[in-house]
Coordinates of C-alpha atoms and ligand atoms in Angstrom, one line a residue:
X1 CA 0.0 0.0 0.0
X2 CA 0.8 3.4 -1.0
X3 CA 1.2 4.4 2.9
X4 CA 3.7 1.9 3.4
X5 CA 6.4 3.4 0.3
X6 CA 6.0 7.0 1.8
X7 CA 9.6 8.2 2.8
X8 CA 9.8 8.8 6.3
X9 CA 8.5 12.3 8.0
X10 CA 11.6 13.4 10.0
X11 CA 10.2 13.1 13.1
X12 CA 11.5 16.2 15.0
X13 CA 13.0 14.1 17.9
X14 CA 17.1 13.5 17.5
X15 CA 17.7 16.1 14.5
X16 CA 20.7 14.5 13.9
X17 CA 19.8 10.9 13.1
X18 CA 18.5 12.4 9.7
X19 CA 20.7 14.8 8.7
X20 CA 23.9 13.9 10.0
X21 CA 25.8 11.3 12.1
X22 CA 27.3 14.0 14.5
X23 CA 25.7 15.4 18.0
X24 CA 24.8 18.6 17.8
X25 CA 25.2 20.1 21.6
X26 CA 24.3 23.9 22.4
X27 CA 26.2 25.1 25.4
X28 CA 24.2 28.3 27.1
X29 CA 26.8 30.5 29.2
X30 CA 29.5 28.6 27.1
X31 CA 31.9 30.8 27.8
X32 CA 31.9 31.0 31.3
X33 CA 33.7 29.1 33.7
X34 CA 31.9 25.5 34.2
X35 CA 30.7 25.9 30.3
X36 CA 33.9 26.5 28.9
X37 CA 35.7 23.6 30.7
X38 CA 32.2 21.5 29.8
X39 CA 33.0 22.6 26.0
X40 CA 36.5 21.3 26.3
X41 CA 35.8 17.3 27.7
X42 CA 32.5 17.6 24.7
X43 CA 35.0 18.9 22.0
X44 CA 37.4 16.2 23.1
X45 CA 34.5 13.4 21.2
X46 CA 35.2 13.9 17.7
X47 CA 31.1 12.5 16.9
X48 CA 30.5 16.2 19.5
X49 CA 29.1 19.4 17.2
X50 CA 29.9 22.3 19.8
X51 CA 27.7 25.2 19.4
X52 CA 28.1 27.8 22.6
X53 CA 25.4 30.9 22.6
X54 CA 26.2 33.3 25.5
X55 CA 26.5 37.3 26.0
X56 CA 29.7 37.6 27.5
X57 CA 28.3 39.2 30.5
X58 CA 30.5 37.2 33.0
X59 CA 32.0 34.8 30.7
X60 CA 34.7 35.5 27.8
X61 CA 35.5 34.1 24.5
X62 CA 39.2 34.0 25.9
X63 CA 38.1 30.9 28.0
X64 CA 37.1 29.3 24.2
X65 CA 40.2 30.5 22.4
X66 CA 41.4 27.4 21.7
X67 CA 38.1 25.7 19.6
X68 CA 37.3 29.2 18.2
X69 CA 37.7 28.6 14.0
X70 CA 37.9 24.8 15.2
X71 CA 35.4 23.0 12.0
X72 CA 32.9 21.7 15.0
X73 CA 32.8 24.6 16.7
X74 CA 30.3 27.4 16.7
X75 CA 30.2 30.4 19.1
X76 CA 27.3 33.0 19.1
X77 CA 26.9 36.0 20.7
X78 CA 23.5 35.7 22.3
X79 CA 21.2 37.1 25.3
X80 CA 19.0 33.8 26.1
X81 CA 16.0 36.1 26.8
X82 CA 15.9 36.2 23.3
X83 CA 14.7 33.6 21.5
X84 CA 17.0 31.4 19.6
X85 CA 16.6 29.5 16.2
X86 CA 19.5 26.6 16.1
X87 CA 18.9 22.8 15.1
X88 CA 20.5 20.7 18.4
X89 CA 20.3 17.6 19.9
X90 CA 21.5 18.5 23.0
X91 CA 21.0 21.9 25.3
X92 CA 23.1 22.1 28.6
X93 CA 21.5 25.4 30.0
X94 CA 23.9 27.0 32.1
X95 CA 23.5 30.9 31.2
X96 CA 23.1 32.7 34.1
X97 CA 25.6 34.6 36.3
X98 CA 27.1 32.6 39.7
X99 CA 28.6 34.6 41.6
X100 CA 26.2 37.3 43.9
X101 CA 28.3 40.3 43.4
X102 CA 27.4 40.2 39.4
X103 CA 24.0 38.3 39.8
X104 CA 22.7 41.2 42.0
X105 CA 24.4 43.6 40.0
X106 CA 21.2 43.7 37.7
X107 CA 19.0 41.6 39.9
X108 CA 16.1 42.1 37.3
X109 CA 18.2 40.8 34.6
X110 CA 19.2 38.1 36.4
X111 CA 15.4 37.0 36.8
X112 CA 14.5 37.6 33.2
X113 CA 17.6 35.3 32.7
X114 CA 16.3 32.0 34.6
X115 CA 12.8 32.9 33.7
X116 CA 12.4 34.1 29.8
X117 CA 16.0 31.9 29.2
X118 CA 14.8 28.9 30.5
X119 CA 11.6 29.3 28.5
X120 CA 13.2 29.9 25.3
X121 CA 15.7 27.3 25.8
X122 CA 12.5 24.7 26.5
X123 CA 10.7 26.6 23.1
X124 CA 13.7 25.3 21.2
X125 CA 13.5 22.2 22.8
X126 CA 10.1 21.4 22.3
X127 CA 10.6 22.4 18.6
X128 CA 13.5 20.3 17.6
X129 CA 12.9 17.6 19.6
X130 CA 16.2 17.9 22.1
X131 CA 16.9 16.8 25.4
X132 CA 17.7 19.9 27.8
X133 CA 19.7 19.6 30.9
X134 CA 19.2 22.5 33.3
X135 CA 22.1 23.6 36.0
X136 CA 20.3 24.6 39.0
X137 CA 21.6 25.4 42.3
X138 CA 22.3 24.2 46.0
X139 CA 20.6 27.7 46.4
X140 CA 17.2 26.2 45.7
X141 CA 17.6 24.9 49.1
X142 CA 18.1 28.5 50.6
X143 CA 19.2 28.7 54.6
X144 CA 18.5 24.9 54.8
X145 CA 17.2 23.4 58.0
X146 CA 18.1 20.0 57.3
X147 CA 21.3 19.1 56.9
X148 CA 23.0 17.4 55.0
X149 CA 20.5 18.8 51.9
X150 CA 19.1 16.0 50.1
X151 CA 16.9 16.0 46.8
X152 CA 13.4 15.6 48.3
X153 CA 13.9 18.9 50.8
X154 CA 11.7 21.7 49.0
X155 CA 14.1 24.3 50.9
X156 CA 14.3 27.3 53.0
X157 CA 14.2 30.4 50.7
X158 CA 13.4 34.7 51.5
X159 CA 10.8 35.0 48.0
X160 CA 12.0 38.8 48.4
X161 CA 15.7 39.4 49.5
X162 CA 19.0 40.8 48.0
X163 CA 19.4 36.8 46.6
X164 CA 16.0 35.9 45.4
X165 CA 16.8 36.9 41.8
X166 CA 19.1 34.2 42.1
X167 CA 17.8 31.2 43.9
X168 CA 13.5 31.7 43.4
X169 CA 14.7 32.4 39.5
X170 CA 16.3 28.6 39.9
X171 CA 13.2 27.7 41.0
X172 CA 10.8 28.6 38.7
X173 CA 13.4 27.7 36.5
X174 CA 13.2 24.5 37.6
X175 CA 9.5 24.2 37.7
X176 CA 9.3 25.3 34.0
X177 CA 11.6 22.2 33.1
X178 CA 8.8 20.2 35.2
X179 CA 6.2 21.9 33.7
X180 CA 7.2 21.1 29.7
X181 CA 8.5 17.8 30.8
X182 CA 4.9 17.0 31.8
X183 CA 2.8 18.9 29.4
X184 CA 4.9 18.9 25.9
X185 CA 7.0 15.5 26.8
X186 CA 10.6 17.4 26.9
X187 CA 13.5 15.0 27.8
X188 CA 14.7 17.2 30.8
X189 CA 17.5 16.8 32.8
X190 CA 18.0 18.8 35.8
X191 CA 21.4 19.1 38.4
X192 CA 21.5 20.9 41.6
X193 CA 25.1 22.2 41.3
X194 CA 27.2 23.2 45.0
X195 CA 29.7 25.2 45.0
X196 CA 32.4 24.9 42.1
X197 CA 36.0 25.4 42.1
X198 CA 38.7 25.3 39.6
X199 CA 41.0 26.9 36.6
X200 CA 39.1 30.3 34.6
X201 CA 37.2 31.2 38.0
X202 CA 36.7 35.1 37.3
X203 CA 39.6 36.6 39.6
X204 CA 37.3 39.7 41.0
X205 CA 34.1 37.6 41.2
X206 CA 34.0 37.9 44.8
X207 CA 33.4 34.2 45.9
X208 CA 34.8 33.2 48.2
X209 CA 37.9 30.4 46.7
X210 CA 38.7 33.0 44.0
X211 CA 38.8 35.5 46.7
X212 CA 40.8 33.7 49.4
X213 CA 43.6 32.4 46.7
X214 CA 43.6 36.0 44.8
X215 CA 44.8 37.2 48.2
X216 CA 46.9 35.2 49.2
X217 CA 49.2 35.5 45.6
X218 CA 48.9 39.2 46.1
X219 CA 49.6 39.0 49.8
X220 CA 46.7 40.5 50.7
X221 CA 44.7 39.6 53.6
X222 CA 42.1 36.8 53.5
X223 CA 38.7 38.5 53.9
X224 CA 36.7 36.0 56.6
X225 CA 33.3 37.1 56.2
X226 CA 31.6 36.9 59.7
X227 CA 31.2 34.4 61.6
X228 CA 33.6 32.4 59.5
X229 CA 31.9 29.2 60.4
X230 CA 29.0 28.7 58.0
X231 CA 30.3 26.2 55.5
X232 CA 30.3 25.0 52.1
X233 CA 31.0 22.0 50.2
X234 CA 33.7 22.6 46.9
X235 CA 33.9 20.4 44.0
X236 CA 36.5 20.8 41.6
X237 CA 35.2 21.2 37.9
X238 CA 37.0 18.0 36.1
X239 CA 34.4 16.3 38.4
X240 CA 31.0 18.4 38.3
X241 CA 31.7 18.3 34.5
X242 CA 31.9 14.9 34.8
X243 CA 28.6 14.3 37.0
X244 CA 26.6 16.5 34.4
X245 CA 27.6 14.9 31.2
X246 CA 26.7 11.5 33.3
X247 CA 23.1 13.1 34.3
X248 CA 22.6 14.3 30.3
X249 CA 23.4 10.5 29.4
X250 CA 22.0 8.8 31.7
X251 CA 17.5 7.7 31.9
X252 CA 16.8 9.9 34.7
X253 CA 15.1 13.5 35.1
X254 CA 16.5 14.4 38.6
X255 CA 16.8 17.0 40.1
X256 CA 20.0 15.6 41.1
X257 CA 22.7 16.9 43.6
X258 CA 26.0 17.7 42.0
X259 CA 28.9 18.4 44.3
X260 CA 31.3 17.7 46.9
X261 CA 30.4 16.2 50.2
X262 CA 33.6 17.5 51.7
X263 CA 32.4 20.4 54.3
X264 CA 34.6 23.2 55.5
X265 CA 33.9 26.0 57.7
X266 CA 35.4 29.6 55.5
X267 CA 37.9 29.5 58.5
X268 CA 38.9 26.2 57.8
X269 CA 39.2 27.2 53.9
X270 CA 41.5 30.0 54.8
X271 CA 43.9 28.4 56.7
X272 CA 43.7 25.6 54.2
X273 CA 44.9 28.6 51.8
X274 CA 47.4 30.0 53.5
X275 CA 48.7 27.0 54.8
X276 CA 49.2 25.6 50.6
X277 CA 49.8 29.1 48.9
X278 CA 51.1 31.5 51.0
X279 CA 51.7 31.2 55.1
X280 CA 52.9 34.4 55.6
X281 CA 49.4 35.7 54.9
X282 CA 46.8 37.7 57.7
X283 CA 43.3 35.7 57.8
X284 CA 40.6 39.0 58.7
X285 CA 37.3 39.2 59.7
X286 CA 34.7 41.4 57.3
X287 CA 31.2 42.1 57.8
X288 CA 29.0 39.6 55.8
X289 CA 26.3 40.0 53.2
X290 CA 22.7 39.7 53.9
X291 CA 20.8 35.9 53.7
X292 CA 24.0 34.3 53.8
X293 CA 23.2 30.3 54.4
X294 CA 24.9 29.2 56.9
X295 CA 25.9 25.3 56.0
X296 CA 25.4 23.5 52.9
X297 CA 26.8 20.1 52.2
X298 CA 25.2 17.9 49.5
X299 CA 23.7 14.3 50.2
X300 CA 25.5 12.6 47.0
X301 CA 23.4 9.1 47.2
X302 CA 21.2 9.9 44.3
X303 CA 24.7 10.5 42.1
X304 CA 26.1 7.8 43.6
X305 CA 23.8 5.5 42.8
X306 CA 22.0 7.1 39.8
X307 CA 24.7 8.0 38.0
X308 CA 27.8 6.0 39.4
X309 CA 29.0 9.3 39.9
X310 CA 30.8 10.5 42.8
X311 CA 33.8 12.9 42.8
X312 CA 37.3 12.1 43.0
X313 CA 39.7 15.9 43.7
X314 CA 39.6 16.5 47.2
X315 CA 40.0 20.3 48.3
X316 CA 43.8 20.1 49.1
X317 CA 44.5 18.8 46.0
X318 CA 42.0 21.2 43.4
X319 CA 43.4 24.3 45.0
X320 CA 47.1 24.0 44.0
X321 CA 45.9 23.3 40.4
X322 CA 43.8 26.8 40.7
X323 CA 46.5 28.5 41.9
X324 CA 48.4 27.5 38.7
X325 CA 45.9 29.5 37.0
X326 CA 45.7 32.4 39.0
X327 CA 49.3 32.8 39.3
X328 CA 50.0 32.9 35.2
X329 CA 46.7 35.3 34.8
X330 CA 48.1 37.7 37.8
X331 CA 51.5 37.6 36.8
X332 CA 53.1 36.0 39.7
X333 CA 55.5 33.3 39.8
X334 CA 55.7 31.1 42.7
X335 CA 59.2 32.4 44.2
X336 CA 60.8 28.8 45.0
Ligands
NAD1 P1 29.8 32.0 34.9 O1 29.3 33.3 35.4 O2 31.2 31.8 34.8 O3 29.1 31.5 33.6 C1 27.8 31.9 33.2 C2 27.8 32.2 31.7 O4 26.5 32.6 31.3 C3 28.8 33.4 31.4 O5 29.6 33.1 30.3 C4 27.8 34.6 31.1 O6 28.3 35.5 30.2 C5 26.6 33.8 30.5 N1 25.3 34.5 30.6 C6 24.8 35.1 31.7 N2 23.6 35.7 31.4 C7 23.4 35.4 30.1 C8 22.3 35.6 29.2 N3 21.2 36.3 29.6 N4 22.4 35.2 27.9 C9 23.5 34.5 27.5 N5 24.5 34.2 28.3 C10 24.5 34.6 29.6 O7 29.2 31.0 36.0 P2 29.5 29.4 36.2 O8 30.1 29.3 37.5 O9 30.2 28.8 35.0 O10 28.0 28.9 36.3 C11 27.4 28.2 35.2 C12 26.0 27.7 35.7 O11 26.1 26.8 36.8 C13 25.1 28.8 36.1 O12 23.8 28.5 35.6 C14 25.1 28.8 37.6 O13 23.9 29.2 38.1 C15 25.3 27.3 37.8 N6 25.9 27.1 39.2 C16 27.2 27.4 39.4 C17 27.8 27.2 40.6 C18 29.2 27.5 40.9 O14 29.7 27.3 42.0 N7 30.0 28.0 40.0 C19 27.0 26.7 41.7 C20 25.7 26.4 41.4 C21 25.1 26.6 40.2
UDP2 N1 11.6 29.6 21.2 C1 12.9 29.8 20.9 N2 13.5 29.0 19.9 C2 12.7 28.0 19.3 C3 11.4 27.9 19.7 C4 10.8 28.7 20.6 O1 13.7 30.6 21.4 O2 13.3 27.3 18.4 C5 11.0 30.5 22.3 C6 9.8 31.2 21.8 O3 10.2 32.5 21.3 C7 8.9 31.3 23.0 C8 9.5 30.3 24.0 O4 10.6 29.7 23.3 O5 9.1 32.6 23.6 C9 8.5 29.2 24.4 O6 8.1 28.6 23.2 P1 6.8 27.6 23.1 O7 6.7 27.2 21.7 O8 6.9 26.6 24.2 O9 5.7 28.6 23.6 P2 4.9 29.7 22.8 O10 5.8 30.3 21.6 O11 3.7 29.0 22.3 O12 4.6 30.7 23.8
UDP3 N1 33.0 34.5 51.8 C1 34.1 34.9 52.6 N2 35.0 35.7 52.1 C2 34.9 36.2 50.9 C3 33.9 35.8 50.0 C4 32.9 35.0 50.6 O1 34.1 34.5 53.8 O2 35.9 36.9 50.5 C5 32.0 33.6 52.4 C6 30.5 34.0 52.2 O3 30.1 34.8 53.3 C7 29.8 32.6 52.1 C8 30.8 31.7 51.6 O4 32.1 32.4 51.7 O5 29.5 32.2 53.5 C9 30.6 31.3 50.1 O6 30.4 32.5 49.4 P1 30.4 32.6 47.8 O7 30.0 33.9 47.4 O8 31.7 32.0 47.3 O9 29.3 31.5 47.4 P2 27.8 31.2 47.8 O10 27.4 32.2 48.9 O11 27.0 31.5 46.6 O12 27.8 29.8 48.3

């Protein structure tokens, strides 16, 4: 029968399995720090079509100099609250600034950014049929009250402080992934990242790593925000970059926890600093910002066993590679 000799309708899920045998991936916020590292280990897969859209408000094409005129490789000056016409497989969502000092620079922007971004980048989806992996935050969980935070803990969050640009745009970010999952089908994908360390960190970003090992190459005192004992948990990149290329593979949805169980008071951090990089340095204590949480440490069961993921740098030994980095971008050899 005549119905059985029709060609076949591209069906708009998996672009690539009609027109081409590569992946076609689009990196949002590409150029920033976790994207750009995240564009390297994709790039390394010679099957991997790279496309990176991103505005350059925190990120650089610097960090993506070495793919940039690479045959694979496509980089596109873009604002995500814009909508965006590309054919892709595969859509790691990551634009969005990190740190606070430049996500409540423009606090309004930064809203419009996890709100309209997210829904554009789930438009796309929905119209070529791609799988979209979302890179929330341990900041969904706010000032948590249970501790450590696993997945199932809906969180502890001020809907109208100095940070809720930030963590309730995460969440409704989140929610639309839910949301098109449910109603349009979407393949989502969706990690809870912790606090990430490593290599390309924005020197004047003001967190707290890239602070502490900026000052102590410069010999300048490391700024303890009060009390100095709320912690944080630090994964190095190699293994967050790992966990969400293994949670964009892998069958399940999540939201899944990202990041190193390792816990460490800011005291603790800067001791570890200055007792690595420089131990002639003055540890100080500054006046804090306002909502700060005051522990965070992720429960990494669902990674572990969802994902046989679980990472592998401890803190002692991510920090010397960082201060590589810094060193050769500030200009300051190691004296030894
Ligand atoms: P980053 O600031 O280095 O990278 C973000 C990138 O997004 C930058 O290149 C920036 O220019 C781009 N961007 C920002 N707004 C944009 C917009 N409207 N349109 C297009 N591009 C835009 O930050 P990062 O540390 O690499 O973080 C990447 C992602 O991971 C973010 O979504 C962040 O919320 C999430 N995350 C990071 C951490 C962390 O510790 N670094 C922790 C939790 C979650
Ligand atoms: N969108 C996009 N690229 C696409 C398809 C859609 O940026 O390839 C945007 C579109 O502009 C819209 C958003 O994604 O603002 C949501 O799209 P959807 O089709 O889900 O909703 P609708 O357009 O019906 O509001
Ligand atoms: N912090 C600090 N000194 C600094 C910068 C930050 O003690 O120079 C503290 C800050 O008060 C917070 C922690 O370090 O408790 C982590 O801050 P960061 O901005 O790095 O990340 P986030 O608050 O988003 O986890």
């Amino acid at each position: 029968n005549s119905a059985a000799k029709a060609p076949p309708t591209p069906s708009p899920l998996r672009f690539s399995k009609f027109f081409q045998s590569n992946m076609r991936i689009l990196i949002t916020g590409g150029a920033g720090f976790i994207g750009s590292h995240l564009v390297d280990r994709l790039m390394e897969n010679e099957k991997n079509e790279v496309i990176v859209a991103d505005n350059y408000f925190t990120g650089s094409k610097d960090n993506l100099k070495k793919w940039i005129g690479h045959p694979r490789f496509e980089l596109i000056r873009h604002d995500v609250t814009e909508p965006l016409l590309v054919e892709v497989d595969q859509i790691y969502h990551l634009a969005c600034p990190a740190s606070p000092i430049f996500y409540k620079y423009n606090p309004v922007k930064t809203i419009k950014t996890n709100v309209i971004g997210t829904l554009n980048m789930l438009g796309l989806a929905k119209r070529v049929g791609a799988r979209i992996l979302l890179t929330s935050t341990s900041e969904v969980y706010g000032d948590p009250l249970i501790h450590p935070q696993n997945e199932s803990y809906w969180g502890n969050v001020n809907p109208i402080g100095v940070r809720s640009c930030y963590d309730e745009g995460k969440r409704v970010a989140e929610t639309l992934m839910f949301d098109y999952h449910r109603q349009h089908g979407i393949e989502i994908r969706i990690a809870r990242i912790f606090n990430t360390y490593g290599p390309r960190m924005n020197i004047d970003d003001g967190r707290v790593v890239s602070n502490f090992i900026a000052q102590a190459i410069r010999n300048e005192p490391l700024t303890v925000q009060a009390p100095g004992t709320q912690t944080r948990s630090f994964c190095y990149v190699s293994d967050m970059v790992d966990g969400l290329i293994r949670l964009m593979e892998g069958e399940n949805t999540g939201p899944i926890n990202i990041g190193n169980p390792g816990e460490f008071t800011m005291i603790e951090l800067a001791e570890t600093v200055k007792e690595l990089i420089n131990p002639e340095v003055k540890i100080i204590s500054v006046e804090n910002t306002p909502d700060d949480p005051r522990q965070r440490k992720p429960d990494i069961t669902k990674a572990k066993e969802l994902l046989g993921w679980e990472p592998k740098i401890k803190l002692r030994d991510g920090l010397p590679l960082m201060e590589e980095d810094f060193r050769q971008r500030l200009g300051v050899p190691r004296k030894n």
